[in-house]
PDB file of C-alpha atoms in Angstrom:
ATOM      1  CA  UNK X   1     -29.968 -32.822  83.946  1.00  0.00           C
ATOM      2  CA  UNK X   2     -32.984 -31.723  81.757  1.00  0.00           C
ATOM      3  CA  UNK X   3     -36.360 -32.505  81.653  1.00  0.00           C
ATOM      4  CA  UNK X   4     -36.975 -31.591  78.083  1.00  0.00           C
ATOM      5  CA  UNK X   5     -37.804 -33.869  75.238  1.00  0.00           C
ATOM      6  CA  UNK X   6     -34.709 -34.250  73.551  1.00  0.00           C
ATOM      7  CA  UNK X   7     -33.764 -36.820  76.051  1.00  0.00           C
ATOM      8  CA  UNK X   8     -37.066 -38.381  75.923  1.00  0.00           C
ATOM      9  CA  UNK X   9     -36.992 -39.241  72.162  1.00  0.00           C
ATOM     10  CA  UNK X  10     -33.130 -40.163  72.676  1.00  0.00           C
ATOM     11  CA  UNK X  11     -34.662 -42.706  75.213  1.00  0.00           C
ATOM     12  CA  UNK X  12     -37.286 -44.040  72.957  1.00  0.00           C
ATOM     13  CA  UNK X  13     -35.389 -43.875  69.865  1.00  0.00           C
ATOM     14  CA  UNK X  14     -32.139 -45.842  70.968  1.00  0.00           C
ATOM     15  CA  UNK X  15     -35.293 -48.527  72.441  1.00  0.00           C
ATOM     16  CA  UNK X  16     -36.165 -48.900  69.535  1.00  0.00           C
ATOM     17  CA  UNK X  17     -33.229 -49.501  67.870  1.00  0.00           C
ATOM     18  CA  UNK X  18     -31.974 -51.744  70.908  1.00  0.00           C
ATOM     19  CA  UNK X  19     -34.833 -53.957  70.374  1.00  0.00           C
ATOM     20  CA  UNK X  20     -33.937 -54.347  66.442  1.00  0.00           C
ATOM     21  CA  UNK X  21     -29.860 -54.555  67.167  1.00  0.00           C
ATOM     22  CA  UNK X  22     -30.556 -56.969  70.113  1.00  0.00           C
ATOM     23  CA  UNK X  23     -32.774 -59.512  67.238  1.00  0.00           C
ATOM     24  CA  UNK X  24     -30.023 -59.258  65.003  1.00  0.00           C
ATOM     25  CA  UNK X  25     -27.161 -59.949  67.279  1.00  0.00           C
ATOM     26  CA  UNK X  26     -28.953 -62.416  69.038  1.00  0.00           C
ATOM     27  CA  UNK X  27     -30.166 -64.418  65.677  1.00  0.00           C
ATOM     28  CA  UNK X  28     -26.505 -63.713  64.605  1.00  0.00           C
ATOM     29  CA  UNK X  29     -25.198 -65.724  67.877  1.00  0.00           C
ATOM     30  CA  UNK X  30     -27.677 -68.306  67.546  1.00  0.00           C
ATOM     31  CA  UNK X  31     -26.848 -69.452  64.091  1.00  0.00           C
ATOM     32  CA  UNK X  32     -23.350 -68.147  63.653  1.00  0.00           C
ATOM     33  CA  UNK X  33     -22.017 -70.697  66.243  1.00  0.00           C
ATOM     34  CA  UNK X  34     -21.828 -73.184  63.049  1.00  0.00           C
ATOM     35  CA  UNK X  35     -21.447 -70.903  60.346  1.00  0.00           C
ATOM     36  CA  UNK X  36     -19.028 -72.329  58.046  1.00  0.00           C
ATOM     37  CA  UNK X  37     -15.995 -71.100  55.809  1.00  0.00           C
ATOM     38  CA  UNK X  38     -16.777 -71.641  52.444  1.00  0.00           C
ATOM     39  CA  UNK X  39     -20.021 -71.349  51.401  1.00  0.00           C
ATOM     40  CA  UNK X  40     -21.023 -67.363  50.048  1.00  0.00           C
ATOM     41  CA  UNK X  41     -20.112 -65.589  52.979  1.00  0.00           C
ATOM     42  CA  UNK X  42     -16.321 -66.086  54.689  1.00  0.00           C
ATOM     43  CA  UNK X  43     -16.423 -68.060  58.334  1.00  0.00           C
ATOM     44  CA  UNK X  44     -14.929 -64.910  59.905  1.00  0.00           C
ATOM     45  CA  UNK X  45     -17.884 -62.438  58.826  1.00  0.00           C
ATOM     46  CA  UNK X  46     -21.078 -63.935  61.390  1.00  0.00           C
ATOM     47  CA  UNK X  47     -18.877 -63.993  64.257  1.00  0.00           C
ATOM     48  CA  UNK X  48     -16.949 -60.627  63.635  1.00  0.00           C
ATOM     49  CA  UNK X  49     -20.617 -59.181  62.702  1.00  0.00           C
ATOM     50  CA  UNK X  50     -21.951 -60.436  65.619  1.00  0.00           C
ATOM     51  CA  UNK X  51     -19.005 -58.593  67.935  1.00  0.00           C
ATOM     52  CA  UNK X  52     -18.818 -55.812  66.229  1.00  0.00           C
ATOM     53  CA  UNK X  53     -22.828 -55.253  66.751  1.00  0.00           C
ATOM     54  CA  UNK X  54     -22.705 -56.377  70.270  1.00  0.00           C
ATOM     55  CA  UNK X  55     -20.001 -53.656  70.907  1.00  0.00           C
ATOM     56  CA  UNK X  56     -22.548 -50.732  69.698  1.00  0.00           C
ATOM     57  CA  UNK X  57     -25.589 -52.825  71.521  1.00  0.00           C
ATOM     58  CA  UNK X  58     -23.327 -51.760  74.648  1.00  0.00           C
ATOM     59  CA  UNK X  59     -22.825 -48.393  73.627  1.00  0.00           C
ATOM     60  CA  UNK X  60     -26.301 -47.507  73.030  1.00  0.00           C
ATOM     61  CA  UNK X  61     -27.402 -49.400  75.771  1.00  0.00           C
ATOM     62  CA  UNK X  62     -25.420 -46.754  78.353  1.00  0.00           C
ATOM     63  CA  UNK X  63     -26.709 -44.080  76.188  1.00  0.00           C
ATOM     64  CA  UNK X  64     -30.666 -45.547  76.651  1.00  0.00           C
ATOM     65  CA  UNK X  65     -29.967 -46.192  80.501  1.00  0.00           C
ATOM     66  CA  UNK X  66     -28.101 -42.895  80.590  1.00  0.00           C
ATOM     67  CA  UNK X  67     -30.613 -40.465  79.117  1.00  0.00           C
ATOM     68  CA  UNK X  68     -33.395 -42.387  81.099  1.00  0.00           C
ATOM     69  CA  UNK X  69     -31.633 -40.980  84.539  1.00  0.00           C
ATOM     70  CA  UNK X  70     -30.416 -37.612  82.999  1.00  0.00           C
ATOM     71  CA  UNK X  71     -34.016 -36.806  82.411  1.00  0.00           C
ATOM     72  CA  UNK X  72     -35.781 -35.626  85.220  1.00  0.00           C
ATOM     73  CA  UNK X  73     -39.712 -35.955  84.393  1.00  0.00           C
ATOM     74  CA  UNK X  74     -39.456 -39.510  85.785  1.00  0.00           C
ATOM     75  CA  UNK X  75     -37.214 -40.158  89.039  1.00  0.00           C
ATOM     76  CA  UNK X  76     -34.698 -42.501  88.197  1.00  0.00           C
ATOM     77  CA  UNK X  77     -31.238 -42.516  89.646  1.00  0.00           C
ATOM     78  CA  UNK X  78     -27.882 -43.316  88.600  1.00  0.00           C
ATOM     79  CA  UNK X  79     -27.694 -46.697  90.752  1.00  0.00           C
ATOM     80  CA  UNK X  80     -30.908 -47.916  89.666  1.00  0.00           C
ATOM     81  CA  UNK X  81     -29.378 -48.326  86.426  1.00  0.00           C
ATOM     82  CA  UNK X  82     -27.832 -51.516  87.916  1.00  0.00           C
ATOM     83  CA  UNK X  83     -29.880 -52.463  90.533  1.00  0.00           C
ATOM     84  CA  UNK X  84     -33.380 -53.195  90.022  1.00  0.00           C
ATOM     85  CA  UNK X  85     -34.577 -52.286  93.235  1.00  0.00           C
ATOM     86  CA  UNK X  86     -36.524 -49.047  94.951  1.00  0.00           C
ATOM     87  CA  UNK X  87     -37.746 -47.551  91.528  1.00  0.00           C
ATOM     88  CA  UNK X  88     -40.936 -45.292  91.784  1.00  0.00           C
ATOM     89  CA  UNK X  89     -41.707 -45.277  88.039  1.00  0.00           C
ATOM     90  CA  UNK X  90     -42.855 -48.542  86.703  1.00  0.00           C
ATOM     91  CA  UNK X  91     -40.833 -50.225  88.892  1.00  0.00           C
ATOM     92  CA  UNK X  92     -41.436 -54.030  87.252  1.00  0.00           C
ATOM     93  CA  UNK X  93     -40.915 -53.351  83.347  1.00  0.00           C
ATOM     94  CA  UNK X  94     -37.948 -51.141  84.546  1.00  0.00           C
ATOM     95  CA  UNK X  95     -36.751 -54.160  86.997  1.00  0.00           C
ATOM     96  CA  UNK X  96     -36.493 -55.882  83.660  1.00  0.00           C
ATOM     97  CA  UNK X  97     -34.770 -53.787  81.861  1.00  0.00           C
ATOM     98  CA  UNK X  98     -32.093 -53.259  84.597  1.00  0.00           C
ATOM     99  CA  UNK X  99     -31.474 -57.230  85.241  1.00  0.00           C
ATOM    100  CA  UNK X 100     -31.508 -57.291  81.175  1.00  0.00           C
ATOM    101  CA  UNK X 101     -29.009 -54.222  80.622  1.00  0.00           C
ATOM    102  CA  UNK X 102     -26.854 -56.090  83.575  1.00  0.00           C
ATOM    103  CA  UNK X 103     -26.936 -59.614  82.251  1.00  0.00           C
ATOM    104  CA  UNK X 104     -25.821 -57.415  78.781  1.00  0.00           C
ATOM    105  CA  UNK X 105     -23.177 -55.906  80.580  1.00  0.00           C
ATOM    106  CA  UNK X 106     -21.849 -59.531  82.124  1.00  0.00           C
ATOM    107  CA  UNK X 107     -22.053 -60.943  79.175  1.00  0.00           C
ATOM    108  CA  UNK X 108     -19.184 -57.730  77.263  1.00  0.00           C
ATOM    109  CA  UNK X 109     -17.213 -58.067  80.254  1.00  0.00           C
ATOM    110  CA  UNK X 110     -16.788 -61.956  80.314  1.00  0.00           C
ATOM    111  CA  UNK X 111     -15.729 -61.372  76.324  1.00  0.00           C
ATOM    112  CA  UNK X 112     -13.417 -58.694  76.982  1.00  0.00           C
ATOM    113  CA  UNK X 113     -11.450 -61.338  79.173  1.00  0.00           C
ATOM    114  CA  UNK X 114     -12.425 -64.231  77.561  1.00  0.00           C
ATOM    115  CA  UNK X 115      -8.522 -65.813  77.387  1.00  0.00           C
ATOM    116  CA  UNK X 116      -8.791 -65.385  81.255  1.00  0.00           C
ATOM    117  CA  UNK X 117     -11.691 -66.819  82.230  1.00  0.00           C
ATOM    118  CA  UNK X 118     -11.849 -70.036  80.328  1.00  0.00           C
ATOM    119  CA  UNK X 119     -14.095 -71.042  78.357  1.00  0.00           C
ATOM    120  CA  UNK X 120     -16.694 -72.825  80.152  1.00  0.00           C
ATOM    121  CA  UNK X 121     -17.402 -69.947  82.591  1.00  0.00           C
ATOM    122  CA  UNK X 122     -17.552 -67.565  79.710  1.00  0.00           C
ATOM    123  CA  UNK X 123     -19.924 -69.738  77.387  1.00  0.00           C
ATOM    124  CA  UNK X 124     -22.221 -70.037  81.202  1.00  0.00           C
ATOM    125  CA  UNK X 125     -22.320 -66.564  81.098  1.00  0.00           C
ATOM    126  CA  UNK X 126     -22.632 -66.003  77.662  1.00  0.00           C
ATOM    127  CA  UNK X 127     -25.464 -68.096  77.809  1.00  0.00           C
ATOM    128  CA  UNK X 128     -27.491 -65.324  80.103  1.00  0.00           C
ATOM    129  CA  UNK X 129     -27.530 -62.997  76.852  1.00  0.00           C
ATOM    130  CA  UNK X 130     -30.816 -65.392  75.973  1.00  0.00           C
ATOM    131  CA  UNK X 131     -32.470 -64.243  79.043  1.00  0.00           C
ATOM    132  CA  UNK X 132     -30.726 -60.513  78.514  1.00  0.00           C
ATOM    133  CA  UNK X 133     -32.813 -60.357  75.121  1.00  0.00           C
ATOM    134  CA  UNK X 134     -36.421 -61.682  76.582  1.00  0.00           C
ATOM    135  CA  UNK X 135     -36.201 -59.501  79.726  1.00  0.00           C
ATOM    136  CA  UNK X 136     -35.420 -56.464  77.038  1.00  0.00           C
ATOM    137  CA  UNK X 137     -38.420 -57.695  74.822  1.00  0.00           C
ATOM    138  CA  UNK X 138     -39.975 -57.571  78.243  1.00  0.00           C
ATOM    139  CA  UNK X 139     -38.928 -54.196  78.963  1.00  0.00           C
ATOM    140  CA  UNK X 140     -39.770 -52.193  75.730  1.00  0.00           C
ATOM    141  CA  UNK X 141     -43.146 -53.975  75.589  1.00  0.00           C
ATOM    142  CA  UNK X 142     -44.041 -53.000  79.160  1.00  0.00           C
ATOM    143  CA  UNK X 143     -42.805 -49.597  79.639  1.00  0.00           C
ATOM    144  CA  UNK X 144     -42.129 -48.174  75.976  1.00  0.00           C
ATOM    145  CA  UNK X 145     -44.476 -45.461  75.196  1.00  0.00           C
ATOM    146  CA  UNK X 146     -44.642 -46.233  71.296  1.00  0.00           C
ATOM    147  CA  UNK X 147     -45.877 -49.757  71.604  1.00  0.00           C
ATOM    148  CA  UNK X 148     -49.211 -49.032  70.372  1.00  0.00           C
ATOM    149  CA  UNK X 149     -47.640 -47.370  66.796  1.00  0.00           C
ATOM    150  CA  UNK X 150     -48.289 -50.810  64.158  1.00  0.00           C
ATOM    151  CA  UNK X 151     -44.873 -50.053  63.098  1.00  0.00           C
ATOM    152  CA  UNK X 152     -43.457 -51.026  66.949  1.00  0.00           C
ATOM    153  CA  UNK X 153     -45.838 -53.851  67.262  1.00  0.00           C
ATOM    154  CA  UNK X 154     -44.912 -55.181  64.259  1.00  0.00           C
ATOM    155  CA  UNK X 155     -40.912 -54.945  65.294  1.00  0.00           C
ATOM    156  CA  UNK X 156     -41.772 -56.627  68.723  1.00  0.00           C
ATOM    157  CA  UNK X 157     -43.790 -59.735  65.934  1.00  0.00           C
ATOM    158  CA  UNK X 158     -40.635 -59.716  63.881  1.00  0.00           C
ATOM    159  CA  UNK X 159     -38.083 -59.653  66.434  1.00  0.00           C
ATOM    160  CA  UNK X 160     -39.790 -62.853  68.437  1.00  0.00           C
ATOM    161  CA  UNK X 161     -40.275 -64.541  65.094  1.00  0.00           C
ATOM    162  CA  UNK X 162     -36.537 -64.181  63.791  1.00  0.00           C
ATOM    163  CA  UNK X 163     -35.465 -65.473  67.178  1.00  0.00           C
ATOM    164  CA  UNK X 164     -38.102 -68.014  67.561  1.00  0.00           C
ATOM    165  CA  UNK X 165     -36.772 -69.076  63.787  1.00  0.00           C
ATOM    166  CA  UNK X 166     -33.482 -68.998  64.884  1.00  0.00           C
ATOM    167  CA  UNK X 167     -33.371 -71.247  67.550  1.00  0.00           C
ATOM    168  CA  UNK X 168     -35.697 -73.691  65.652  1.00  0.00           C
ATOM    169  CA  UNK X 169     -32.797 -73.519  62.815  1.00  0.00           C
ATOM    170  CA  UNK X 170     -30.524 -74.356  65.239  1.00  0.00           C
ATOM    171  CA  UNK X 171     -31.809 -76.816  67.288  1.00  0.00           C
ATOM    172  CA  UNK X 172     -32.788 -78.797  63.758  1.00  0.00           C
ATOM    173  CA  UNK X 173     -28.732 -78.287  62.554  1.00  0.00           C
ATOM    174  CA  UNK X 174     -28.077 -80.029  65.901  1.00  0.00           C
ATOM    175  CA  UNK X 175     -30.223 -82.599  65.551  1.00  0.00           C
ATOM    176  CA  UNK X 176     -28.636 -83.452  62.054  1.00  0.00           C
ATOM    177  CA  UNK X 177     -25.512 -83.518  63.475  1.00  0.00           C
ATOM    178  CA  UNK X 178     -26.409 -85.394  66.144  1.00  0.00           C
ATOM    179  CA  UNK X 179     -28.018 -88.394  63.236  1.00  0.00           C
ATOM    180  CA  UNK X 180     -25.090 -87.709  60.943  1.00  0.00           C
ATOM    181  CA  UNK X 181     -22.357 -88.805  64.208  1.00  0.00           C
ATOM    182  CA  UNK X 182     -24.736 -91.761  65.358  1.00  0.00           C
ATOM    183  CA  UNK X 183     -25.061 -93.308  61.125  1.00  0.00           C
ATOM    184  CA  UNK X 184     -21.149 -92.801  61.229  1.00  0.00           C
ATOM    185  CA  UNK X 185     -20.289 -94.944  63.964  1.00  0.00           C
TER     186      UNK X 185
END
């Protein structure tokens, strides 16, 4: 346990980077669930991509949650981590965080025994990540300390536009599908 700043800028710097990785896998998720084989880029490479970058989300995630309760200039401990309950220091935007990081967590479990669990339980659950991304966007916007740099305001901008663009991209792809099934019958 420290209370030096080494473990504050590991904090804020794997934030940061949580906010950018969590875009990317999310707009990777959102739009890979139709990617095709055969056009410039192989069927396989979205969803691996996506995996692969979810699997480091996690691991910097327990390093961000980790260094938050190792440092001792704010009172946060080990449990709280998981339960969003009884914290002293900013005890909403870190509420977030903590039902984010745990809907995160759900969501790597339920992969890890996907075969198991069927597939209907894991896409419900899978489905949470959504939520898992706002309540981060949430998070860093309400407790992060560099929010007021142009260069962090203008990640927090991008990231809610690439999702926002995303979704809209997706929901238009199902619509087209939806036209293209209805003229075929």
């Amino acid at each position: 346990m420290s209370d030096g700043p080494l473990l504050w800028y590991v904090n804020r710097g794997t934030g940061v980077v949580l906010v950018a990785l969590l875009t990317l896998v999310t707009v990777l998720g959102v739009v890979g669930r139709h990617s095709r084989a055969g056009g410039r880029v192989p069927g396989f490479v979205v969803p691996a991509l996506h995996r692969n970058l979810s699997v480091l989300c996690v691991g910097l995630l327990v390093v961000h949650a980790s260094s938050a309760v190792a440092d001792e200039y704010v009172d946060i401990r080990w449990w709280q981590a998981f339960a969003p309950w009884a914290l002293s220091y900013r005890p909403w935007w870190l509420g977030l965080g903590t039902v984010g990081s745990d809907l995160i967590l759900a969501a790597a479990l339920s992969s890890a025994v996907r075969t198991r669990l069927g597939h209907r339980a894991w896409r419900a659950i899978h489905w949470t990540t959504y939520g898992a991304w706002a309540l981060g966007v949430v998070h860093g916007l309400g407790t992060g300390t560099d929010v007021a740099e142009p260069w962090v305001r203008l990640l927090y901008v991008a990231s809610l536009a690439c999702v926002g663009l995303a979704i809209l991209v997706r929901l238009a792809g199902h619509r087209m599908r939806t036209r293209g099934s209805q003229v075929a019958r």
